Tab-separated table of C-alpha atoms in Angstrom:
chain	number	residue	atom	x	y	z
A	1169	MET	CA	17.746	-14.999	11.214
A	1170	ARG	CA	16.798	-12.243	8.894
A	1171	GLU	CA	13.532	-10.858	9.016
A	1172	GLU	CA	11.585	-7.668	7.415
A	1173	LEU	CA	9.726	-4.829	8.909
A	1174	LEU	CA	7.122	-2.464	7.667
A	1175	SER	CA	8.157	0.797	7.656
A	1176	VAL	CA	6.559	4.737	7.657
A	1177	GLY	CA	7.519	7.680	7.178
A	1178	ILE	CA	5.100	10.756	7.282
A	1179	ASP	CA	6.500	14.701	6.617
A	1180	MET	CA	4.226	17.378	7.373
A	1181	GLY	CA	6.006	20.683	6.219
A	1182	THR	CA	5.228	24.105	5.243
A	1183	SER	CA	4.039	23.528	1.966
A	1184	THR	CA	3.786	19.862	0.853
A	1185	THR	CA	1.965	17.146	3.511
A	1186	GLN	CA	3.663	12.865	2.664
A	1187	LEU	CA	4.676	9.726	3.250
A	1188	VAL	CA	6.441	6.633	2.190
A	1189	LEU	CA	6.581	2.740	3.162
A	1190	SER	CA	9.840	0.937	2.986
A	1191	LYS	CA	10.210	-2.741	3.971
A	1192	LEU	CA	13.789	-2.986	5.848
A	1193	HIS	CA	15.305	-6.016	6.056
A	1194	ILE	CA	17.324	-6.738	9.769
A	1195	GLU	CA	19.794	-9.371	10.091
A	1196	ASN	CA	21.629	-10.631	12.959
A	1197	MET	CA	25.542	-10.082	12.241
A	1198	ALA	CA	26.662	-11.682	15.204
A	1199	SER	CA	28.368	-15.508	15.329
A	1200	SER	CA	26.322	-17.981	16.959
A	1201	PHE	CA	28.481	-17.993	20.092
A	1202	THR	CA	28.320	-14.176	21.008
A	1203	VAL	CA	25.809	-11.305	21.674
A	1204	PRO	CA	23.433	-11.097	18.551
A	1205	ARG	CA	23.589	-7.830	16.936
A	1206	ILE	CA	20.443	-6.843	14.949
A	1207	VAL	CA	21.012	-4.450	12.159
A	1208	ILE	CA	19.501	-2.918	9.156
A	1209	THR	CA	21.164	-4.636	5.837
A	1210	ASP	CA	18.346	-3.414	3.307
A	1211	LYS	CA	16.006	-0.994	2.721
A	1212	GLU	CA	13.289	-1.036	-0.113
A	1213	VAL	CA	11.166	1.917	-0.694
A	1214	VAL	CA	8.049	-0.098	-1.405
A	1215	PHE	CA	5.407	2.890	-1.877
A	1216	ARG	CA	6.131	6.829	-2.424
A	1217	SER	CA	2.884	8.762	-1.749
A	1218	ASP	CA	0.896	11.666	-3.476
A	1219	ILE	CA	2.181	15.076	-2.637
A	1220	CYS	CA	-0.348	17.132	-1.303
A	1221	PHE	CA	-0.753	20.774	0.201
A	1222	THR	CA	-0.270	20.813	3.946
A	1223	PRO	CA	-4.075	21.784	4.747
A	1224	MET	CA	-4.517	24.921	6.896
A	1225	LEU	CA	-7.545	25.958	8.822
A	1226	GLU	CA	-8.701	29.800	8.454
A	1227	ASP	CA	-6.863	30.529	11.828
A	1228	ASN	CA	-3.640	29.647	10.128
A	1229	ARG	CA	-3.542	25.850	12.135
A	1230	ILE	CA	-3.115	22.371	10.791
A	1231	ASP	CA	-5.881	21.094	9.730
A	1232	ALA	CA	-5.328	18.043	11.879
A	1233	GLN	CA	-8.853	16.090	10.260
A	1234	LYS	CA	-7.684	16.859	6.528
A	1235	ILE	CA	-4.112	15.170	7.500
A	1236	LYS	CA	-6.041	12.509	9.025
A	1237	ALA	CA	-7.682	11.662	5.730
A	1238	PHE	CA	-5.562	11.789	3.256
A	1239	VAL	CA	-3.028	9.686	5.485
A	1240	GLU	CA	-5.736	6.888	5.183
A	1241	GLU	CA	-6.433	7.272	1.950
A	1242	GLN	CA	-2.893	6.729	1.295
A	1243	TYR	CA	-2.555	3.786	3.208
A	1244	GLU	CA	-5.120	2.532	1.067
A	1245	LYS	CA	-3.622	3.509	-1.764
A	1246	ALA	CA	-0.839	1.340	-1.305
A	1247	GLY	CA	-3.219	-1.632	-0.102
A	1248	ILE	CA	-1.646	-1.304	3.712
A	1249	LYS	CA	-3.305	-1.818	6.785
A	1250	LYS	CA	-2.241	0.717	10.204
A	1251	ASP	CA	-1.779	-2.024	12.092
A	1252	GLU	CA	0.662	-4.173	9.194
A	1253	ILE	CA	3.409	-1.042	10.157
A	1254	GLN	CA	5.748	-1.724	12.559
A	1255	THR	CA	7.672	0.877	12.841
A	1256	GLY	CA	7.381	4.615	11.369
A	1257	ALA	CA	8.422	8.879	11.879
A	1258	VAL	CA	6.611	11.458	11.939
A	1259	ILE	CA	8.839	14.776	11.064
A	1260	ILE	CA	6.499	17.918	11.837
A	1261	THR	CA	9.123	20.590	9.576
A	1262	GLY	CA	9.755	23.945	8.443
A	1263	GLU	CA	6.441	26.692	9.246
A	1264	THR	CA	4.549	23.594	10.202
A	1265	ALA	CA	6.555	22.637	13.238
A	1266	ARG	CA	5.670	26.399	14.778
A	1267	LYS	CA	1.753	25.869	14.372
A	1268	GLU	CA	0.365	25.870	17.608
A	1269	ASN	CA	-2.172	22.910	17.133
A	1270	ALA	CA	1.499	20.546	16.370
A	1271	ASN	CA	0.788	18.663	18.853
A	1272	GLU	CA	-2.221	17.929	18.327
A	1273	VAL	CA	-1.701	16.715	14.854
A	1274	LEU	CA	0.292	13.893	16.372
A	1275	LEU	CA	-1.724	12.909	18.629
A	1276	THR	CA	-4.526	12.680	15.526
A	1277	LEU	CA	-1.980	10.487	13.974
A	1278	SER	CA	-1.561	8.147	16.768
A	1279	GLY	CA	-1.579	4.560	16.008
A	1280	PHE	CA	-0.394	5.208	12.107
A	1281	ALA	CA	2.629	3.972	13.159
A	1282	GLY	CA	4.450	1.095	15.686
A	1283	ASP	CA	6.950	3.790	17.263
A	1284	PHE	CA	7.155	7.469	15.861
A	1285	VAL	CA	10.642	8.401	16.387
A	1286	VAL	CA	10.462	12.256	15.453
A	1287	ALA	CA	7.683	14.432	16.976
A	1288	THR	CA	8.877	17.596	15.647
A	1289	ALA	CA	12.126	18.913	14.562
A	1290	GLY	CA	13.193	22.083	14.562
A	1291	PRO	CA	15.190	23.975	11.499
A	1292	ASP	CA	18.567	22.443	13.404
A	1293	LEU	CA	17.237	18.851	13.244
A	1294	GLU	CA	15.084	19.259	10.114
A	1295	SER	CA	18.552	20.248	7.914
A	1296	ILE	CA	20.041	16.990	9.732
A	1297	ILE	CA	17.544	14.526	8.557
A	1298	SER	CA	16.695	16.363	4.888
A	1299	ALA	CA	20.926	16.203	4.363
A	1300	LYS	CA	21.258	12.364	5.550
A	1301	GLY	CA	18.105	11.890	3.718
A	1302	ALA	CA	20.180	13.878	0.558
A	1303	GLY	CA	22.982	11.800	0.499
A	1304	ALA	CA	25.620	13.931	1.289
A	1305	HIS	CA	26.506	12.666	4.828
A	1306	THR	CA	27.173	9.472	2.817
A	1307	TYR	CA	29.215	11.730	0.081
A	1308	SER	CA	31.148	13.311	2.865
A	1309	LYS	CA	32.464	10.379	4.462
A	1310	GLU	CA	33.296	8.401	0.613
A	1311	HIS	CA	35.092	11.373	-0.280
A	1312	SER	CA	36.490	12.644	2.704
A	1313	THR	CA	35.032	15.904	2.057
A	1314	ARG	CA	33.402	18.950	3.109
A	1315	ILE	CA	30.106	19.205	1.730
A	1316	VAL	CA	26.569	21.785	2.778
A	1317	ASN	CA	23.582	20.120	1.427
A	1318	ILE	CA	20.490	23.181	1.426
A	1319	ASP	CA	17.304	21.490	1.555
A	1320	ILE	CA	15.040	24.524	-0.341
A	1321	GLY	CA	11.249	24.107	0.541
A	1322	GLY	CA	8.005	26.221	0.672
A	1323	GLY	CA	9.016	28.353	3.712
A	1324	THR	CA	13.004	27.734	4.845
A	1325	SER	CA	16.242	26.567	3.664
A	1326	ASN	CA	18.061	24.446	6.123
A	1327	LEU	CA	21.430	23.620	5.952
A	1328	ALA	CA	23.893	21.100	6.942
A	1329	LEU	CA	27.629	21.018	6.603
A	1330	PHE	CA	29.522	17.540	7.120
A	1331	SER	CA	33.018	16.950	7.167
A	1332	SER	CA	34.659	13.128	6.080
A	1333	ALA	CA	30.645	11.903	7.308
A	1334	ASP	CA	31.145	14.460	10.630
A	1335	LEU	CA	27.740	16.721	11.136
A	1336	ILE	CA	29.954	20.253	11.688
A	1337	ASP	CA	27.388	22.542	11.803
A	1338	THR	CA	23.838	23.207	10.387
A	1339	GLY	CA	21.890	26.904	9.916
A	1340	CYS	CA	18.787	28.149	8.482
A	1341	LEU	CA	17.272	31.126	5.956
A	1342	ASP	CA	13.947	32.342	5.558
A	1343	ILE	CA	14.591	31.577	1.956
A	1344	GLY	CA	11.814	29.085	0.296
A	1345	GLY	CA	9.495	28.869	-3.076
A	1346	ARG	CA	6.366	29.916	-1.568
A	1347	LEU	CA	7.208	32.980	0.249
A	1348	ILE	CA	5.494	35.065	-3.163
A	1349	LYS	CA	2.166	33.404	-3.850
A	1350	LEU	CA	0.176	34.317	-6.658
A	1351	ASP	CA	-2.922	33.634	-8.492
A	1352	GLN	CA	-2.682	30.448	-11.022
A	1353	GLN	CA	-5.096	32.333	-13.252
A	1354	THR	CA	-4.460	36.093	-12.872
A	1355	HIS	CA	-0.877	35.929	-12.105
A	1356	GLN	CA	-1.397	38.763	-9.074
A	1357	ILE	CA	0.617	38.885	-6.520
A	1358	THR	CA	-1.434	37.261	-3.173
A	1359	TYR	CA	1.123	36.191	-0.492
A	1360	ILE	CA	4.288	38.060	0.449
A	1361	ALA	CA	6.110	36.900	3.714
A	1362	PRO	CA	7.058	39.325	6.045
A	1363	LYS	CA	11.206	39.340	5.791
A	1364	ILE	CA	10.576	39.267	1.547
A	1365	LYS	CA	8.530	42.044	1.945
A	1366	GLN	CA	11.410	44.153	3.950
A	1367	LEU	CA	13.644	43.047	1.123
A	1368	ILE	CA	11.560	44.311	-1.201
A	1369	ASP	CA	11.584	47.356	0.150
A	1370	LEU	CA	15.012	47.787	1.252
A	1371	LYS	CA	16.413	47.415	-2.726
A	1372	GLY	CA	13.896	49.497	-3.600
A	1373	LEU	CA	11.798	46.445	-5.962
A	1374	GLY	CA	8.491	47.707	-6.005
A	1375	LEU	CA	6.084	44.964	-5.728
A	1376	SER	CA	2.648	44.782	-3.876
A	1377	LEU	CA	0.394	42.405	-3.037
A	1378	GLY	CA	-2.202	42.396	-6.025
A	1379	GLN	CA	0.398	42.986	-8.591
A	1380	ARG	CA	-0.316	41.641	-11.695
A	1381	VAL	CA	3.211	40.299	-12.365
A	1382	THR	CA	5.381	38.463	-15.618
A	1383	PRO	CA	8.286	35.776	-14.455
A	1384	ASP	CA	10.858	39.068	-15.500
A	1385	ASP	CA	8.931	41.054	-12.780
A	1386	LEU	CA	10.362	38.517	-10.068
A	1387	GLN	CA	13.252	37.754	-11.316
A	1388	PRO	CA	15.045	40.929	-8.932
A	1389	VAL	CA	13.722	39.572	-5.639
A	1390	VAL	CA	14.251	35.776	-6.987
A	1391	GLN	CA	17.907	36.960	-7.164
A	1392	GLU	CA	18.200	38.542	-4.156
A	1393	MET	CA	17.359	35.440	-2.850
A	1394	VAL	CA	20.101	33.423	-4.068
A	1395	HIS	CA	22.834	36.103	-3.589
A	1396	LEU	CA	21.578	35.332	0.523
A	1397	LEU	CA	21.938	31.905	-0.338
A	1398	GLU	CA	25.742	32.254	-2.002
A	1399	GLU	CA	26.571	34.806	1.311
A	1400	SER	CA	24.848	31.482	3.589
A	1401	VAL	CA	28.067	29.125	2.151
A	1402	GLY	CA	30.551	31.626	1.825
A	1403	ILE	CA	31.022	32.276	-2.117
A	1404	ARG	CA	29.499	36.193	-1.604
A	1405	PRO	CA	30.337	38.384	0.816
A	1406	GLN	CA	27.557	38.864	4.166
A	1407	SER	CA	25.223	41.633	3.183
A	1408	GLU	CA	23.636	44.383	6.076
A	1409	PHE	CA	20.121	41.763	5.346
A	1410	TYR	CA	22.113	38.957	5.875
A	1411	ASN	CA	21.265	38.092	9.818
A	1412	THR	CA	17.252	39.721	8.702
A	1413	ILE	CA	16.930	36.845	6.691
A	1414	VAL	CA	18.779	34.009	9.297
A	1415	THR	CA	15.765	31.641	10.803
A	1416	ASN	CA	18.189	31.114	14.113
A	1417	LYS	CA	21.275	30.933	12.478
A	1418	GLY	CA	23.775	30.273	9.713
A	1419	LEU	CA	26.838	27.959	9.141
A	1420	LYS	CA	30.324	28.950	10.676
A	1421	LEU	CA	32.415	29.707	7.573
A	1422	ASP	CA	35.920	29.081	8.843
A	1423	ARG	CA	36.821	26.839	5.992
A	1424	PRO	CA	35.885	26.954	2.605
A	1425	ILE	CA	33.109	24.400	1.516
A	1426	PRO	CA	34.274	22.880	-1.271
A	1427	CYS	CA	30.785	20.814	-2.610
A	1428	ILE	CA	26.997	21.208	-2.447
A	1429	SER	CA	23.721	19.162	-2.737
A	1430	PHE	CA	20.722	20.458	-2.934
A	1431	SER	CA	17.130	18.524	-1.716
A	1432	GLY	CA	13.824	19.750	-1.114
A	1433	GLY	CA	10.909	20.858	-3.536
A	1434	VAL	CA	13.023	23.402	-5.280
A	1435	ALA	CA	15.589	21.314	-5.994
A	1436	ASP	CA	13.547	19.613	-8.607
A	1437	TYR	CA	14.140	22.708	-10.796
A	1438	ILE	CA	17.699	22.508	-9.699
A	1439	TYR	CA	19.008	19.903	-11.559
A	1440	ASN	CA	16.101	19.670	-14.091
A	1441	GLU	CA	14.583	22.066	-16.702
A	1442	ALA	CA	11.487	23.020	-15.897
A	1443	THR	CA	8.886	22.746	-18.909
A	1444	GLY	CA	5.219	24.468	-18.905
A	1445	ASP	CA	3.791	27.034	-16.867
A	1446	VAL	CA	6.539	28.563	-14.220
A	1447	PHE	CA	3.841	29.788	-11.674
A	1448	GLN	CA	1.701	26.306	-12.154
A	1449	TYR	CA	2.122	26.076	-8.451
A	1450	GLY	CA	0.803	29.582	-7.681
A	1451	ASP	CA	4.117	30.774	-5.910
A	1452	VAL	CA	8.109	31.316	-7.015
A	1453	GLY	CA	9.500	27.992	-6.635
A	1454	ILE	CA	10.486	26.856	-10.399
A	1455	LEU	CA	11.661	30.484	-10.585
A	1456	LEU	CA	14.023	30.152	-7.583
A	1457	GLY	CA	15.359	26.918	-8.540
A	1458	ARG	CA	16.329	28.347	-12.179
A	1459	ALA	CA	18.139	30.811	-10.501
A	1460	ILE	CA	20.130	29.174	-8.355
A	1461	ALA	CA	21.333	26.615	-11.344
A	1462	GLU	CA	22.325	29.574	-13.342
A	1463	SER	CA	24.490	31.431	-10.018
A	1464	PRO	CA	28.102	31.106	-9.090
A	1465	LEU	CA	26.751	28.463	-6.748
A	1466	PHE	CA	27.053	26.039	-10.067
A	1467	GLY	CA	29.963	28.111	-10.997
A	1468	GLN	CA	32.417	27.944	-7.626
A	1469	MET	CA	31.494	24.516	-6.248
A	1470	THR	CA	31.454	20.990	-6.743
A	1471	ILE	CA	27.929	19.838	-7.608
A	1472	VAL	CA	26.518	16.670	-6.101
A	1473	ARG	CA	23.850	15.487	-7.355
A	1474	SER	CA	21.360	13.978	-4.416
A	1475	VAL	CA	19.973	11.047	-4.095
A	1476	GLU	CA	16.518	12.685	-3.068
A	1477	THR	CA	14.798	15.855	-3.395
A	1478	ILE	CA	11.372	16.313	-2.956
A	1479	ARG	CA	11.237	13.552	-0.689
A	1480	ALA	CA	14.864	13.934	1.014
A	1481	THR	CA	13.217	14.734	4.306
A	1482	VAL	CA	10.271	11.766	3.989
A	1483	VAL	CA	12.462	8.849	2.454
A	1484	GLY	CA	14.128	7.709	5.795
A	1485	ALA	CA	11.345	5.687	7.987
A	1486	GLY	CA	12.322	4.538	11.558
A	1487	SER	CA	13.851	1.432	12.307
A	1488	HIS	CA	15.375	-0.621	15.247
A	1489	THR	CA	18.370	-1.935	15.911
A	1490	THR	CA	18.600	-3.755	19.291
A	1491	GLU	CA	22.327	-4.197	20.471
A	1492	ILE	CA	23.866	-4.635	24.292
A	1493	SER	CA	25.366	-2.234	25.990
A	1494	GLY	CA	28.859	-3.123	27.881
A	1495	SER	CA	29.567	-4.231	30.679
A	1496	THR	CA	31.767	-1.364	32.240
A	1497	ILE	CA	28.682	0.783	32.890
A	1498	THR	CA	27.300	3.109	35.135
A	1499	TYR	CA	23.655	4.497	36.012
A	1500	THR	CA	22.906	5.468	39.869
A	1501	GLU	CA	19.168	4.733	39.344
A	1502	GLU	CA	17.044	2.482	37.857
A	1503	SER	CA	15.408	5.149	36.380
A	1504	PHE	CA	14.674	2.935	32.914
A	1505	PRO	CA	13.501	2.516	30.339
A	1506	LEU	CA	13.888	5.634	28.892
A	1507	LYS	CA	12.449	6.259	25.643
A	1508	ASN	CA	12.855	8.275	22.233
A	1509	VAL	CA	15.762	9.963	23.394
A	1510	PRO	CA	17.432	12.019	20.649
A	1511	ILE	CA	21.431	12.044	20.185
A	1512	LEU	CA	23.624	14.432	19.783
A	1513	LYS	CA	26.754	13.023	18.542
A	1514	LEU	CA	30.098	14.719	18.747
A	1515	ALA	CA	33.019	15.241	16.577
A	1516	TRP	CA	36.062	14.248	16.982
A	1517	SER	CA	37.480	17.307	16.661
A	1518	ASP	CA	34.749	18.436	19.491
A	1519	GLU	CA	36.932	15.617	21.310
A	1520	GLU	CA	40.619	16.317	20.759
A	1521	GLY	CA	41.087	19.747	22.007
A	1522	SER	CA	40.544	21.535	25.593
A	1523	GLU	CA	37.778	20.642	28.406
A	1524	GLN	CA	36.827	24.114	27.287
A	1525	HIS	CA	36.480	23.477	23.552
A	1526	LEU	CA	34.847	20.316	24.341
A	1527	ALA	CA	32.316	21.535	26.989
A	1528	LYS	CA	31.525	24.839	24.071
A	1529	ALA	CA	31.139	22.345	22.067
A	1530	ILE	CA	28.656	20.948	23.489
A	1531	SER	CA	27.054	23.831	24.392
A	1532	ASP	CA	26.563	25.076	20.995
A	1533	LYS	CA	25.252	21.857	19.820
A	1534	LEU	CA	22.437	21.643	22.203
A	1535	ASN	CA	20.775	24.498	20.611
A	1536	TRP	CA	20.176	21.805	17.638
A	1537	PHE	CA	17.522	19.862	19.974
A	1538	LYS	CA	15.656	23.373	20.681
A	1539	LEU	CA	12.381	23.775	19.548
A	1540	ASN	CA	11.075	27.562	20.442
A	1541	ASN	CA	13.933	27.546	22.529
A	1542	ASP	CA	12.829	24.736	24.722
A	1543	LEU	CA	15.388	22.060	25.379
A	1544	GLN	CA	14.798	18.729	25.233
A	1545	ARG	CA	16.298	15.879	26.847
A	1546	VAL	CA	19.139	14.607	25.049
A	1547	ALA	CA	22.024	12.074	25.153
A	1548	VAL	CA	25.559	13.023	24.917
A	1549	ALA	CA	27.642	10.601	22.755
A	1550	ILE	CA	31.221	10.984	22.388
A	1551	GLU	CA	33.980	9.079	20.316
A	1552	GLY	CA	35.825	8.458	23.741
A	1553	LYS	CA	39.429	6.841	23.650
A	1554	LYS	CA	41.258	3.323	24.669
A	1555	ASN	CA	43.364	2.855	27.551
A	1556	LEU	CA	43.045	6.465	28.432
A	1557	SER	CA	44.722	8.061	31.287
A	1558	PHE	CA	43.175	9.245	35.226
A	1559	GLN	CA	44.258	13.752	33.233
A	1560	GLU	CA	42.342	12.210	30.298
A	1561	VAL	CA	38.956	10.999	32.226
A	1562	GLN	CA	39.095	14.256	34.064
A	1563	LYS	CA	39.521	16.112	30.788
A	1564	TYR	CA	36.264	14.349	29.362
A	1565	ALA	CA	33.949	14.302	33.239
A	1566	ARG	CA	34.983	18.450	33.366
A	1567	GLY	CA	34.448	19.147	29.734
A	1568	LEU	CA	30.564	17.380	29.960
A	1569	HIS	CA	30.215	18.637	33.341
A	1570	ALA	CA	30.083	22.089	31.975
A	1571	GLY	CA	28.676	21.492	28.787
A	1572	MET	CA	25.926	19.623	29.869
A	1573	ALA	CA	24.755	22.438	32.157
A	1574	GLU	CA	21.270	23.198	30.981
A	1575	LEU	CA	20.601	19.448	30.810
A	1576	ILE	CA	22.063	19.279	34.904
A	1577	GLU	CA	19.088	21.599	35.208
A	1578	ARG	CA	16.345	19.511	34.278
A	1579	GLU	CA	15.044	16.727	35.874
A	1580	TYR	CA	16.097	13.910	33.791
A	1581	PRO	CA	19.113	12.044	33.967
A	1582	LEU	CA	21.972	12.648	32.226
A	1583	ILE	CA	22.934	10.037	29.489
A	1584	ILE	CA	26.308	9.809	28.178
A	1585	ILE	CA	26.904	7.086	25.239
A	1586	VAL	CA	30.283	6.267	24.598
A	1587	ARG	CA	31.720	4.062	21.945
A	1588	HIS	CA	34.630	2.866	23.264
A	1589	ASP	CA	34.750	0.992	26.826
A	1590	MET	CA	35.394	3.361	29.612
A	1591	ALA	CA	31.533	4.194	30.743
A	1592	LYS	CA	31.795	3.193	34.270
A	1593	VAL	CA	34.874	5.559	35.084
A	1594	LEU	CA	33.427	8.119	33.218
A	1595	GLY	CA	30.368	7.854	34.594
A	1596	GLN	CA	31.331	7.184	37.905
A	1597	THR	CA	34.159	10.667	37.700
A	1598	LEU	CA	30.961	12.788	36.885
A	1599	TYR	CA	29.101	11.276	39.231
A	1600	ALA	CA	31.290	12.720	41.453
A	1601	LEU	CA	31.567	16.239	40.213
A	1602	LEU	CA	27.925	16.231	40.438
A	1603	ASN	CA	28.157	15.741	44.179
A	1604	TYR	CA	26.239	12.799	43.865
A	1605	GLU	CA	23.186	14.604	43.313
A	1606	LYS	CA	22.249	13.929	40.395
A	1607	ASP	CA	21.718	10.569	38.512
A	1608	VAL	CA	24.168	9.247	35.248
A	1609	VAL	CA	23.382	6.937	33.085
A	1610	CYS	CA	26.918	6.505	30.973
A	1611	ILE	CA	26.994	3.715	28.560
A	1612	ASP	CA	29.771	2.224	26.236
A	1613	SER	CA	30.116	-0.248	23.053
A	1614	VAL	CA	27.011	1.296	21.398
A	1615	LEU	CA	26.836	3.130	17.874
A	1616	VAL	CA	25.149	6.242	17.438
A	1617	ASP	CA	25.063	9.083	14.994
A	1618	ASN	CA	23.391	12.359	14.875
A	1619	GLY	CA	19.598	11.920	13.826
A	1620	ASP	CA	19.502	8.720	15.915
A	1621	TYR	CA	16.910	7.773	18.775
A	1622	ILE	CA	17.300	5.338	22.079
A	1623	ASP	CA	15.629	3.405	23.837
A	1624	ILE	CA	17.419	2.011	26.874
A	1625	GLY	CA	15.729	-0.608	28.626
A	1626	LYS	CA	16.223	-1.930	32.560
A	1627	PRO	CA	19.544	-3.547	32.880
A	1628	ILE	CA	19.913	-7.725	32.496
A	1629	ALA	CA	22.224	-9.927	33.381
A	1630	ASN	CA	22.486	-9.510	37.326
A	1631	GLY	CA	22.562	-5.517	36.147
A	1632	LYS	CA	25.918	-6.185	34.584
A	1633	VAL	CA	24.176	-4.347	30.937
A	1634	LEU	CA	21.635	-2.539	29.533
A	1635	PRO	CA	19.772	-3.305	26.498
A	1636	VAL	CA	19.454	-0.078	24.304
A	1637	VAL	CA	17.025	0.483	21.091
A	1638	ILE	CA	18.846	2.627	18.083
A	1639	LYS	CA	15.999	4.231	16.314
A	1640	THR	CA	17.267	5.725	13.163
A	1641	LEU	CA	15.780	7.262	10.767
A	1642	VAL	CA	17.201	5.093	7.507
A	1643	PHE	CA	18.606	6.592	4.255
A	1644	ASN	CA	19.874	5.706	1.330
């Protein structure tokens, strides 16, 4: 069995909005006598849209109608009708995700994809999505190394650190190409972001609104931005201003990072020499890209060229892989279907230590899934062990119980996904720790990763297994 799905990805970022149409090839990889296992075997980008500046209204809200008109125009250019789209993702990132009418925009776009995978992405999730789109995750796996990807857009720089395919940490800085804007004709400064204004004042750089500037005038503040990026990956000591420029948190720099890649709109001018007017976009993005290319980031780290730059976030679109859970599972109430639950996949190093180490890893990484300090429903995924002892089951259960404390306070059930065949005993042990007062869904034999979303359907086969749909953002 081989089929094709048409998928769309729509990304509304701080600076730009764009979409990509992809053709996904799916196939049943199981033999004739086993449970079907449907996987994506290939992905082909069939249309890349124009890139437009994200339209804003005078009151600093997103112009939902212009966004809708842009999407309709691009569908027409692609020769695609919206009812032909079977799946997809709408991703609202950066400063745009903080706009008060972000959800209104999503409602306006409803119907332009079969199933939206992501509604809004906070800075941590955006870091993961863009790094995977850039290929950093794959590079770390294929070369068994640590690599950080920095996705530099108009308003933020999103960092994601991988080690041998495991996501280790994320961070975000308020550094981007459009934090200083200029009139393209007069070269007068029309906007300076508040944090960059603080930096200018601290360093005595003497830049102000209305000032007519040359590239040389802006070079000192651009260089300060580059220094802060160097600090973020550990090749320069952190300055007094570093914590101010951090959006929500920086990377934990406990070990050297040998490799680095760049994505986002600014990355085009890191990897490629700019020609023409450096102020052609009315900002400092080109100057920032040039300065990074000439910085110690290039001299002291191994540079990995990204497979995608400005399209790293949008190049993945939603897709479905249908699987069946293992037969040794736990669910305490049939509160199904559960739809669009994001996955928090722990690294193996998180599981190897004590229950306290496991609990801290979970509670720390739950912050990836907060937007404006509001924690959404999350499924925690672990590798688990084969033939584990009673003591090991207890360690896992107690670590999960402590680490998921913030989730336990919410109304929805706890959802745990295990790779190895241990969900029944783990789920029952965890249910007992909860005094049988909190619903638990614990399934195994399902392979998920960070950036995935899961749907869990009603039990089948006399309640022995659960059908699951893994919705993943598809990356090269």
